[in-house]
mmCIF file of C-alpha atoms in Angstrom:
data_model
loop_
_atom_site.group_PDB
_atom_site.id
_atom_site.type_symbol
_atom_site.label_atom_id
_atom_site.label_comp_id
_atom_site.label_asym_id
_atom_site.label_seq_id
_atom_site.Cartn_x
_atom_site.Cartn_y
_atom_site.Cartn_z
ATOM 1 C CA MET A 173 21.040 -15.132 18.454
ATOM 2 C CA ALA A 174 19.809 -18.211 16.592
ATOM 3 C CA HIS A 175 21.716 -20.174 13.960
ATOM 4 C CA VAL A 176 20.386 -22.094 10.963
ATOM 5 C CA SER A 177 21.924 -24.058 8.151
ATOM 6 C CA VAL A 178 20.729 -22.790 4.766
ATOM 7 C CA THR A 179 21.412 -24.941 1.714
ATOM 8 C CA ILE A 180 21.902 -23.090 -1.565
ATOM 9 C CA ALA A 181 23.111 -24.742 -4.748
ATOM 10 C CA GLY A 182 23.962 -27.900 -2.849
ATOM 11 C CA ARG A 183 26.107 -26.146 -0.271
ATOM 12 C CA ALA A 184 25.205 -25.628 3.365
ATOM 13 C CA TYR A 185 25.800 -22.210 4.902
ATOM 14 C CA ARG A 186 25.567 -21.666 8.639
ATOM 15 C CA MET A 187 23.904 -18.328 9.288
ATOM 16 C CA ALA A 188 22.909 -16.314 12.321
ATOM 17 C CA CYS A 189 19.548 -14.618 12.673
ATOM 18 C CA ASP A 190 17.350 -13.091 15.322
ATOM 19 C CA GLU A 191 15.402 -15.464 17.547
ATOM 20 C CA GLY A 192 12.156 -16.452 15.873
ATOM 21 C CA GLN A 193 13.416 -15.643 12.365
ATOM 22 C CA GLU A 194 14.805 -19.100 11.623
ATOM 23 C CA GLU A 195 11.932 -20.256 9.378
ATOM 24 C CA HIS A 196 11.932 -16.958 7.521
ATOM 25 C CA LEU A 197 15.651 -17.237 6.785
ATOM 26 C CA LEU A 198 15.265 -20.861 5.711
ATOM 27 C CA GLY A 199 12.398 -19.832 3.399
ATOM 28 C CA LEU A 200 14.529 -17.113 1.837
ATOM 29 C CA GLY A 201 17.291 -19.648 1.301
ATOM 30 C CA ARG A 202 14.835 -22.001 -0.401
ATOM 31 C CA GLN A 203 13.666 -19.202 -2.698
ATOM 32 C CA LEU A 204 17.224 -18.333 -3.723
ATOM 33 C CA ASP A 205 18.056 -22.008 -4.176
ATOM 34 C CA ALA A 206 15.001 -22.412 -6.434
ATOM 35 C CA LYS A 207 16.119 -19.473 -8.571
ATOM 36 C CA ILE A 208 19.602 -20.935 -8.918
ATOM 37 C CA ASP A 209 18.134 -24.348 -9.823
ATOM 38 C CA ALA A 210 15.910 -22.710 -12.463
ATOM 39 C CA LEU A 211 18.879 -20.871 -13.926
ATOM 40 C CA ARG A 212 20.981 -24.020 -13.874
ATOM 41 C CA SER A 213 18.275 -25.924 -15.750
ATOM 42 C CA SER A 214 18.031 -23.093 -18.304
ATOM 43 C CA PHE A 215 21.743 -22.424 -18.827
ATOM 44 C CA GLY A 216 23.447 -25.594 -17.630
ATOM 45 C CA GLU A 217 26.591 -25.595 -15.546
ATOM 46 C CA ILE A 218 27.979 -22.106 -16.072
ATOM 47 C CA GLY A 219 29.668 -21.768 -12.707
ATOM 48 C CA ASP A 220 28.342 -21.334 -9.211
ATOM 49 C CA MET A 221 29.464 -17.726 -8.899
ATOM 50 C CA ARG A 222 27.831 -16.732 -12.164
ATOM 51 C CA LEU A 223 24.594 -18.527 -11.209
ATOM 52 C CA ALA A 224 24.619 -16.825 -7.813
ATOM 53 C CA VAL A 225 25.150 -13.410 -9.436
ATOM 54 C CA MET A 226 22.379 -14.029 -11.957
ATOM 55 C CA ALA A 227 20.014 -15.163 -9.178
ATOM 56 C CA GLY A 228 20.962 -12.112 -7.124
ATOM 57 C CA ILE A 229 20.214 -9.844 -10.068
ATOM 58 C CA MET A 230 16.849 -11.564 -10.574
ATOM 59 C CA VAL A 231 15.989 -11.019 -6.920
ATOM 60 C CA ALA A 232 17.133 -7.383 -7.125
ATOM 61 C CA ASP A 233 14.987 -6.920 -10.245
ATOM 62 C CA GLU A 234 11.948 -8.390 -8.483
ATOM 63 C CA LEU A 235 12.600 -6.116 -5.516
ATOM 64 C CA ALA A 236 12.889 -3.058 -7.760
ATOM 65 C CA GLU A 237 9.617 -3.974 -9.488
ATOM 66 C CA MET A 238 7.867 -4.430 -6.133
ATOM 67 C CA GLN A 239 9.222 -1.078 -4.941
ATOM 68 C CA ARG A 240 7.962 0.578 -8.139
ATOM 69 C CA ARG A 241 4.552 -1.016 -7.670
ATOM 70 C CA ALA A 242 4.458 -0.030 -3.995
ATOM 71 C CA ALA A 243 5.294 3.577 -4.921
ATOM 72 C CA ALA A 244 2.536 3.579 -7.558
ATOM 73 C CA LEU A 245 0.057 2.157 -5.034
ATOM 74 C CA GLN A 246 1.160 4.755 -2.495
ATOM 75 C CA GLN A 247 0.505 7.496 -5.063
ATOM 76 C CA ASP A 248 -2.895 5.969 -5.889
ATOM 77 C CA LEU A 249 -3.703 5.928 -2.182
ATOM 78 C CA GLU A 250 -2.687 9.577 -1.816
ATOM 79 C CA ASP A 251 -4.808 10.499 -4.848
ATOM 80 C CA LEU A 252 -7.791 8.660 -3.351
ATOM 81 C CA ARG A 253 -7.289 10.414 -0.016
ATOM 82 C CA GLN A 254 -7.237 13.789 -1.737
ATOM 83 C CA THR A 255 -10.377 12.892 -3.685
ATOM 84 C CA ARG A 256 -12.077 11.774 -0.477
ATOM 85 C CA ASP A 257 -11.005 14.935 1.351
ATOM 86 C CA GLY A 258 -12.352 17.079 -1.485
ATOM 87 C CA ALA A 259 -15.649 15.184 -1.459
ATOM 88 C CA LEU A 260 -15.959 15.566 2.311
ATOM 89 C CA GLN A 261 -15.258 19.263 2.040
ATOM 90 C CA ARG A 262 -17.891 19.662 -0.701
ATOM 91 C CA GLU A 263 -20.351 17.686 1.421
ATOM 92 C CA GLN A 264 -19.756 19.976 4.397
ATOM 93 C CA GLN A 265 -20.248 23.040 2.218
ATOM 94 C CA THR A 266 -23.459 21.578 0.800
ATOM 95 C CA GLN A 267 -24.724 20.798 4.289
ATOM 96 C CA MET A 268 -23.953 24.344 5.393
ATOM 97 C CA ARG A 269 -25.807 25.779 2.355
ATOM 98 C CA VAL A 270 -28.804 23.507 2.981
ATOM 99 C CA THR A 271 -28.841 24.450 6.658
ATOM 100 C CA GLN A 272 -28.663 28.143 5.773
ATOM 101 C CA ALA A 273 -31.427 27.752 3.176
ATOM 102 C CA LEU A 274 -33.639 26.013 5.743
ATOM 103 C CA GLN A 275 -32.968 28.726 8.296
ATOM 104 C CA ASP A 276 -33.769 31.418 5.718
ATOM 105 C CA ALA A 277 -36.986 29.600 4.755
ATOM 106 C CA ALA A 278 -37.962 29.250 8.421
ATOM 107 C CA GLN A 279 -37.437 32.978 8.944
ATOM 108 C CA ARG A 280 -39.566 33.788 5.896
ATOM 109 C CA VAL A 281 -42.323 31.468 7.152
ATOM 110 C CA GLU A 282 -42.171 33.124 10.589
ATOM 111 C CA LYS A 283 -42.446 36.577 9.000
ATOM 112 C CA LEU A 284 -45.337 35.383 6.872
ATOM 113 C CA VAL A 285 -47.099 33.932 9.937
ATOM 114 C CA ASP A 286 -46.510 37.191 11.844
ATOM 115 C CA SER A 287 -47.816 39.174 8.905
ATOM 116 C CA LEU A 288 -50.896 36.978 8.578
ATOM 117 C CA SER A 289 -51.599 37.081 12.296
ATOM 118 C CA LYS A 290 -51.435 40.914 12.290
ATOM 119 C CA THR A 291 -53.918 41.143 9.450
ATOM 120 C CA GLY A 292 -56.258 38.799 11.256
ATOM 121 C CA VAL A 293 -56.415 36.132 8.605
#
């Protein structure tokens, strides 16, 4: 298990993470720190705990919005798959009808040729 020191709101926090995840954890810490700094510049010194809660709520709101968007995209993808499947099914049916029509036409031509050859034309 790896350890990193993440600085948020001017305080260092020693955290454990899986090997290879150190940069990711540091990046997440930087993002949270940036949110807290933005809140601090907007609201002033209103207390570290309150800033941390507000930043946490902002992150949770962003996550909820991304989850909503992901669900909408998933539904769009499912709709597109159903549309594609319907189109493929219609294409197969059309191909079968065309094939059958060609076979029927070929049989009629063969009968016509047989008929003409019997009459000696």
